[in-house]
Coordinates of C-alpha atoms and ligand atoms in Angstrom, one line a residue:
M1 CA 0.0 0.0 0.0
P2 CA 1.6 3.3 -1.0
V3 CA 1.9 6.1 1.5
I4 CA -0.4 8.8 0.3
T5 CA 0.4 12.3 1.5
T6 CA -0.9 14.6 -1.3
I7 CA -3.7 15.0 -3.8
E8 CA -1.0 14.5 -6.5
D9 CA -0.1 11.0 -5.1
L10 CA -3.8 10.1 -5.7
R11 CA -3.7 11.6 -9.3
R12 CA -0.7 9.4 -10.1
I13 CA -2.4 6.2 -9.0
Y14 CA -5.6 7.2 -10.7
A15 CA -3.7 7.8 -14.0
R16 CA -2.5 4.2 -13.9
R17 CA -5.8 2.6 -12.9
A18 CA -8.5 4.4 -15.0
P19 CA -9.1 4.0 -18.7
R20 CA -7.4 6.7 -20.7
M21 CA -10.7 8.1 -22.0
F22 CA -12.0 8.8 -18.5
Y23 CA -8.7 10.1 -17.2
D24 CA -8.5 12.5 -20.1
Y25 CA -12.1 13.5 -19.6
C26 CA -11.2 14.6 -16.1
E27 CA -7.8 16.0 -16.6
S28 CA -8.5 18.5 -19.4
G29 CA -9.8 21.9 -20.0
S30 CA -11.3 23.5 -23.1
W31 CA -9.2 24.5 -26.2
T32 CA -5.7 25.6 -25.2
E33 CA -6.4 24.8 -21.5
Q34 CA -5.1 28.2 -20.3
T35 CA -7.9 28.7 -17.8
F36 CA -7.6 25.1 -16.6
R37 CA -3.9 25.6 -15.9
D38 CA -4.4 29.2 -14.4
N39 CA -7.0 27.9 -12.0
V40 CA -4.2 25.8 -10.3
S41 CA -1.1 27.9 -10.8
D42 CA -2.6 31.3 -9.7
F43 CA -3.0 29.9 -6.2
A44 CA 0.8 29.8 -5.9
G45 CA 1.0 33.6 -6.3
I46 CA -0.6 34.1 -2.9
R47 CA 1.6 33.7 0.1
L48 CA 0.8 33.2 3.8
R49 CA 1.7 35.2 6.8
Q50 CA 3.4 33.1 9.4
R51 CA 2.4 33.9 12.9
V52 CA 3.7 32.6 16.2
A53 CA 3.1 32.3 19.9
V54 CA -0.7 32.1 19.4
D55 CA -2.6 29.5 21.6
M56 CA -3.6 26.8 19.1
E57 CA -5.5 24.5 21.5
G58 CA -9.1 23.6 20.5
R59 CA -8.9 24.4 16.8
S60 CA -11.7 23.5 14.5
T61 CA -12.3 23.5 10.8
A62 CA -16.1 23.1 11.3
S63 CA -18.3 25.7 9.6
T64 CA -21.6 26.0 7.8
M65 CA -22.5 26.2 4.1
I66 CA -26.1 27.5 3.3
G67 CA -26.9 27.0 6.9
Q68 CA -25.9 23.3 6.9
D69 CA -23.2 22.2 9.3
V70 CA -20.0 21.0 7.7
A71 CA -16.9 19.4 9.2
M72 CA -14.9 21.7 6.9
P73 CA -16.3 24.1 4.2
V74 CA -15.3 21.8 1.3
A75 CA -18.1 20.2 -0.6
L76 CA -17.8 17.6 -3.4
A77 CA -18.5 19.4 -6.7
P78 CA -20.9 17.9 -9.3
V79 CA -18.9 15.8 -11.7
G80 CA -20.4 14.1 -14.7
L81 CA -19.6 10.4 -15.4
T82 CA -18.2 9.9 -11.9
G83 CA -19.5 6.3 -12.0
M84 CA -17.2 5.6 -15.0
Q85 CA -14.1 6.6 -12.9
S86 CA -14.8 3.8 -10.6
A87 CA -17.8 1.4 -10.6
D88 CA -20.8 3.0 -8.7
G89 CA -18.6 6.0 -8.2
E90 CA -21.3 8.5 -7.2
I91 CA -22.5 6.2 -4.4
K92 CA -18.9 5.7 -3.2
A93 CA -18.2 9.5 -3.2
A94 CA -21.5 10.3 -1.6
R95 CA -20.8 7.8 1.2
A96 CA -17.3 9.1 1.8
A97 CA -18.7 12.7 2.0
E98 CA -21.5 11.7 4.4
K99 CA -19.0 10.0 6.7
F100 CA -16.7 12.9 6.6
G101 CA -19.4 15.5 7.2
V102 CA -19.2 17.5 4.0
P103 CA -21.8 18.0 1.3
F104 CA -22.0 15.8 -1.8
T105 CA -23.4 17.2 -5.1
L106 CA -24.8 14.8 -7.6
S107 CA -24.5 15.9 -11.2
T108 CA -27.4 15.6 -13.7
M109 CA -24.9 13.7 -15.9
S110 CA -24.2 11.0 -13.2
I111 CA -24.1 7.3 -13.8
C112 CA -25.9 6.4 -10.5
S113 CA -29.3 7.9 -10.5
I114 CA -30.7 10.3 -7.8
E115 CA -32.8 7.5 -6.4
D116 CA -29.8 5.1 -6.3
V117 CA -27.6 7.6 -4.4
A118 CA -30.5 8.3 -2.0
A119 CA -31.0 4.6 -1.3
H120 CA -27.3 4.2 -0.4
T121 CA -26.9 7.2 1.9
T122 CA -28.7 8.4 5.0
K123 CA -28.3 12.2 4.9
P124 CA -29.6 14.6 2.2
F125 CA -27.3 15.4 -0.6
W126 CA -27.3 18.3 -3.1
F127 CA -28.5 17.9 -6.7
Q128 CA -27.0 19.8 -9.6
L129 CA -29.2 20.6 -12.6
Y130 CA -28.4 21.3 -16.2
V131 CA -31.4 23.0 -17.7
M132 CA -32.8 21.0 -20.6
R133 CA -35.0 22.1 -23.5
D134 CA -37.5 19.5 -22.5
E135 CA -39.5 21.3 -19.7
D136 CA -41.3 18.0 -18.7
F137 CA -38.0 16.4 -18.1
V138 CA -36.8 19.3 -15.9
A139 CA -40.0 19.3 -13.9
R140 CA -39.8 15.5 -13.3
I141 CA -36.1 15.6 -12.4
L142 CA -36.7 18.4 -9.9
Q143 CA -39.6 16.4 -8.4
R144 CA -37.3 13.3 -8.3
A145 CA -34.7 15.4 -6.4
K146 CA -37.4 16.6 -3.9
D147 CA -38.6 13.1 -3.4
A148 CA -35.0 12.0 -2.7
R149 CA -34.9 14.7 0.0
C150 CA -32.1 16.7 -1.7
S151 CA -31.5 19.7 0.5
A152 CA -30.2 22.1 -2.2
L153 CA -30.4 22.6 -5.9
V154 CA -27.2 23.6 -7.6
L155 CA -28.2 25.3 -10.9
T156 CA -25.2 25.4 -13.3
L157 CA -25.3 28.5 -15.5
D158 CA -22.0 28.2 -17.4
L159 CA -22.8 25.3 -19.7
Q160 CA -25.7 26.1 -22.1
I161 CA -23.4 24.9 -24.8
L162 CA -20.4 22.6 -24.3
G163 CA -16.9 24.0 -24.3
Q164 CA -14.7 21.9 -26.7
R165 CA -12.2 19.5 -25.1
H166 CA -10.1 18.1 -27.8
K167 CA -9.2 14.9 -26.0
D168 CA -12.8 13.8 -25.6
L169 CA -13.5 14.1 -29.3
K170 CA -10.3 12.3 -30.2
N171 CA -11.0 9.5 -27.6
G172 CA -14.6 9.1 -28.7
L173 CA -15.7 9.6 -25.1
S174 CA -18.9 7.7 -24.2
A175 CA -20.5 5.9 -21.3
P176 CA -20.1 3.0 -21.4
P177 CA -17.0 3.1 -23.8
K178 CA -17.7 1.9 -27.3
P179 CA -15.6 -1.1 -28.3
T180 CA -13.2 0.4 -30.8
L181 CA -9.8 -1.3 -31.3
R182 CA -8.0 1.6 -29.6
T183 CA -10.3 1.7 -26.6
M184 CA -10.2 -2.2 -26.2
A185 CA -6.4 -2.1 -26.3
N186 CA -6.4 0.4 -23.5
L187 CA -9.1 -1.3 -21.4
A188 CA -7.1 -4.6 -21.6
T189 CA -4.5 -2.9 -19.4
K190 CA -7.0 -1.6 -16.9
W191 CA -8.3 -5.0 -15.5
G192 CA -8.8 -3.7 -11.9
W193 CA -11.2 -1.1 -13.3
G194 CA -12.8 -3.6 -15.6
L195 CA -13.5 -6.3 -13.1
E196 CA -15.3 -3.8 -10.8
M197 CA -17.3 -2.5 -13.7
L198 CA -18.4 -6.0 -14.7
G199 CA -19.8 -6.3 -11.2
T200 CA -22.3 -3.4 -11.6
K201 CA -25.3 -2.6 -13.8
R202 CA -24.7 1.1 -13.5
R203 CA -23.0 2.0 -16.7
F204 CA -25.4 4.5 -18.3
F205 CA -26.5 8.0 -17.5
G206 CA -28.8 7.0 -14.7
N207 CA -30.7 10.3 -14.4
I208 CA -31.4 10.4 -18.2
V209 CA -31.8 6.9 -19.6
G210 CA -35.4 5.8 -19.1
H211 CA -36.4 9.3 -18.0
A212 CA -35.9 11.5 -21.0
K213 CA -38.1 11.2 -24.1
G214 CA -36.7 11.0 -27.7
V215 CA -33.1 10.8 -26.6
S216 CA -31.3 9.5 -29.7
D217 CA -28.0 8.5 -28.1
A218 CA -27.6 9.0 -24.4
S219 CA -24.1 7.4 -24.3
S220 CA -22.4 10.4 -26.0
L221 CA -22.1 13.4 -23.7
T222 CA -21.2 15.6 -26.6
D223 CA -24.1 14.7 -28.9
W224 CA -26.6 14.6 -26.1
T225 CA -25.5 18.0 -24.8
A226 CA -25.8 19.6 -28.2
E227 CA -29.2 18.1 -28.6
Q228 CA -30.8 18.6 -25.2
F229 CA -29.1 21.5 -23.2
D230 CA -31.2 24.6 -23.2
P231 CA -29.3 27.5 -24.9
S232 CA -32.1 29.9 -24.1
L233 CA -31.6 29.8 -20.4
D234 CA -31.7 33.4 -19.0
W235 CA -32.3 35.2 -15.7
D236 CA -36.1 35.0 -16.1
K237 CA -35.9 31.3 -16.5
V238 CA -33.5 31.1 -13.5
R239 CA -36.2 32.9 -11.4
R240 CA -38.9 30.5 -12.7
L241 CA -36.7 27.5 -11.7
K242 CA -36.2 29.0 -8.3
E243 CA -40.0 29.1 -7.8
Q244 CA -40.4 25.6 -9.2
W245 CA -37.8 24.2 -6.8
G246 CA -38.9 26.1 -3.8
G247 CA -35.9 25.1 -1.6
K248 CA -32.3 26.2 -1.2
L249 CA -30.8 27.4 -4.4
I250 CA -27.0 27.7 -5.4
L251 CA -26.2 29.3 -8.7
K252 CA -23.0 27.9 -10.1
G253 CA -20.6 29.3 -12.7
I254 CA -20.5 33.0 -11.8
L255 CA -17.2 34.7 -12.8
D256 CA -18.3 38.2 -13.5
E257 CA -19.3 40.9 -11.0
E258 CA -22.3 42.0 -13.0
D259 CA -23.6 38.4 -13.2
A260 CA -23.0 38.1 -9.5
R261 CA -25.3 41.1 -8.9
R262 CA -28.0 39.5 -11.1
A263 CA -27.6 36.2 -9.2
A264 CA -27.9 38.0 -5.9
D265 CA -31.0 39.9 -7.2
V266 CA -32.6 36.5 -8.0
G267 CA -32.4 35.7 -4.3
A268 CA -30.1 32.7 -4.5
D269 CA -28.9 31.3 -1.2
A270 CA -25.4 31.1 -2.5
I271 CA -23.4 31.6 -5.7
V272 CA -20.4 29.6 -6.8
V273 CA -17.5 31.6 -8.3
S274 CA -16.5 29.0 -10.9
N275 CA -15.4 28.6 -14.5
H276 CA -16.3 25.0 -14.6
G277 CA -12.8 23.9 -13.8
G278 CA -11.5 25.6 -17.0
R279 CA -13.7 23.4 -19.2
Q280 CA -15.9 26.0 -20.7
L281 CA -14.7 29.5 -21.7
D282 CA -10.9 29.0 -22.3
G283 CA -9.2 32.4 -21.7
A284 CA -11.5 33.3 -18.8
L285 CA -9.9 34.5 -15.6
S286 CA -8.9 31.8 -13.0
S287 CA -11.5 31.5 -10.3
I288 CA -9.2 32.6 -7.6
R289 CA -8.4 35.9 -9.3
A290 CA -12.1 36.5 -9.9
L291 CA -13.1 35.8 -6.3
P292 CA -12.1 39.1 -4.5
G293 CA -14.0 41.3 -6.9
I294 CA -17.1 39.2 -6.6
V295 CA -16.9 39.1 -2.8
R296 CA -16.6 42.9 -2.9
A297 CA -19.6 43.2 -5.2
V298 CA -22.1 40.9 -3.5
G299 CA -20.5 39.3 -0.4
D300 CA -22.8 41.2 1.9
Q301 CA -26.0 40.0 0.1
V302 CA -25.3 36.3 -0.7
E303 CA -23.1 33.5 0.4
V304 CA -20.2 33.3 -2.0
H305 CA -18.8 29.9 -2.6
F306 CA -15.7 29.0 -4.7
D307 CA -14.3 26.3 -7.0
G308 CA -11.6 25.8 -9.5
G309 CA -8.0 24.5 -9.0
I310 CA -8.2 23.4 -5.4
R311 CA -5.5 20.7 -4.9
S312 CA -4.7 21.2 -1.2
G313 CA -6.0 22.5 2.1
Q314 CA -3.8 25.6 1.6
D315 CA -5.8 26.4 -1.5
V316 CA -9.0 26.1 0.5
L317 CA -7.6 28.4 3.2
K318 CA -6.6 31.0 0.6
A319 CA -10.1 31.0 -0.9
L320 CA -11.7 31.3 2.5
A321 CA -9.4 34.1 3.5
L322 CA -10.3 36.0 0.3
G323 CA -14.0 35.8 1.4
A324 CA -15.5 32.5 0.2
K325 CA -17.8 31.0 2.7
G326 CA -17.5 27.6 1.2
T327 CA -15.4 25.7 -1.4
Y328 CA -15.9 22.7 -3.7
I329 CA -13.4 20.2 -5.0
G330 CA -13.9 18.5 -8.4
R331 CA -10.8 16.8 -9.7
A332 CA -9.2 16.4 -6.3
F333 CA -11.9 13.9 -5.2
V334 CA -12.1 12.2 -8.6
Y335 CA -8.3 11.4 -8.3
G336 CA -9.1 9.7 -5.0
L337 CA -12.1 7.9 -6.3
G338 CA -10.3 6.7 -9.5
A339 CA -7.3 5.6 -7.4
M340 CA -9.0 3.8 -4.5
G341 CA -12.8 4.0 -4.7
E342 CA -14.6 5.2 -1.6
A343 CA -11.4 5.0 0.6
G344 CA -9.6 7.2 -2.0
V345 CA -12.3 10.0 -1.7
T346 CA -11.9 9.7 2.1
R347 CA -8.2 10.0 1.8
A348 CA -8.5 13.1 -0.4
L349 CA -10.7 14.7 2.2
E350 CA -8.3 13.7 5.0
V351 CA -5.3 15.2 3.1
I352 CA -7.1 18.4 2.5
H353 CA -8.4 18.6 6.1
K354 CA -5.0 18.0 7.6
E355 CA -3.4 20.7 5.3
L356 CA -6.2 23.2 6.1
D357 CA -6.0 22.6 9.9
T358 CA -2.2 22.8 10.1
T359 CA -2.0 25.9 7.8
M360 CA -4.7 27.6 9.8
A361 CA -2.7 27.0 13.0
L362 CA 0.6 28.2 11.5
C363 CA -1.2 31.3 10.4
G364 CA -2.3 31.9 13.9
R365 CA -6.0 31.2 13.5
K366 CA -8.2 28.7 15.4
S367 CA -11.4 28.7 13.4
V368 CA -12.8 29.1 9.9
A369 CA -14.7 32.2 11.0
A370 CA -11.4 33.8 12.0
L371 CA -9.8 33.4 8.5
D372 CA -9.6 36.8 6.7
R373 CA -7.5 38.7 4.2
D374 CA -5.0 39.5 7.0
I375 CA -3.4 36.1 6.9
L376 CA -2.5 36.4 3.3
L377 CA 0.2 38.1 1.3
V378 CA -1.4 39.0 -2.0
P379 CA 0.5 40.6 -4.8
E380 CA -0.8 44.1 -5.5
D381 CA -1.6 43.2 -9.1
F382 CA -3.1 39.8 -8.3
E383 CA -6.5 40.6 -9.7
G384 CA -4.9 42.0 -12.8
R385 CA -5.4 45.4 -14.4
W386 CA -7.6 44.6 -17.3
A387 CA -8.9 47.2 -19.7
Ligands
FMN401 C1 -14.7 15.5 -15.1 C2 -15.5 16.7 -14.7 C3 -16.9 16.7 -14.9 C4 -17.6 17.7 -14.5 N1 -19.0 17.6 -14.6 C5 -19.8 18.7 -14.1 C6 -21.2 18.5 -14.1 O1 -21.8 17.5 -14.5 N2 -21.9 19.6 -13.6 C7 -21.3 20.7 -13.2 O2 -22.0 21.7 -12.8 N3 -20.0 20.9 -13.1 C8 -19.2 19.9 -13.6 N4 -17.9 20.0 -13.5 C9 -17.3 21.2 -12.9 C10 -17.1 20.9 -11.4 O3 -18.3 20.9 -10.8 C11 -16.2 22.1 -10.8 O4 -16.7 23.3 -11.2 C12 -14.7 22.0 -11.2 O5 -14.4 20.6 -11.3 C13 -13.9 22.7 -10.2 O6 -12.5 22.7 -10.6 P1 -11.5 21.6 -10.0 O7 -11.8 20.3 -10.7 O8 -10.2 22.2 -10.4 O9 -11.7 21.5 -8.5 C14 -17.1 18.9 -14.0 C15 -15.7 18.9 -13.7 C16 -14.9 17.8 -14.1 C17 -13.4 17.9 -13.9

């Protein structure tokens, strides 16, 4: 058993274990991948203030996100096809999150269905919606999420059309994989993954197949997205969906201060500063650079959450200190899942928790509530001077 001390350790094991098609799906951004890279590298520009001789006894990373208690403010982000990274992946990740005491968000494009995840967990999870052209489908899936006691709706606003990720097209990404010569040659080297996958029936988009009418090919994310995702989604529709849902609402994919104000006007419970992990608009600002301006614009009106590029507890701490009330990890938990299943997700959360707790202490703070801009050294031009 290897000694795992970082998220990068998990990524390396995951890269060996998962089929190339699914590893590439996770580990890529759109077009030149500039935003995907910046999301991670821009964290390094921020440094920390070392403080000493502060009583560190009785520290805690506990906090709340949209009024819900969390062991640390780090939720699992919605990630499509998670059940292809490891058999029954959404169930495994949801269970790990539940045991750790952090929220799990189920993607519309999951392999395990809402009902399946609900049946294998005991606490409410969050459901992420991609708005579809088919309003009946949307009404039914919202009802299904309510019936499954989902405690928040995460409405994703930055994917009305799909950003192009070259590798997915070249690999012929689909769920389950289509048996081409190239794919079969790669799968033959991934026997651990394959054996687990043979043991489950969950190999299709569980929220879609059998629920959406007139779907020509639900195995191809790219085709299906082009066919079904609603390009006409606007703020009026967001308001209507808020009414239709009637519960806690988190608007995900905000990167612009003007959009943040619109989202706050809608009356969302939280917004997520996010560029979809650099998978949509390549060339957009990294999430961490966009965060301070958005906190200044709407931080007193709506809870500001953050995702994009988090690979350590130090990254979490930096986002919190810049004003985020909560954060999400996408790839960091997928690396764990693909490497070691449920135990790997738990390990990813443990690594991040340890890093967050230790860094908090060495910066002289005992609680999440006490984290503020004062513990950071931020370059004067960090947000950039853009014309
Ligand atoms: C493989 C993958 C699939 C994703 N699928 C979804 C999705 O179905 N719905 C969604 O709202 N966001 C999706 N995202 C975006 C994540 O929710 C999140 O915004 C992003 O992963 C954060 O960046 P990070 O991976 O650097 O933590 C996906 C991200 C990845 C990496």
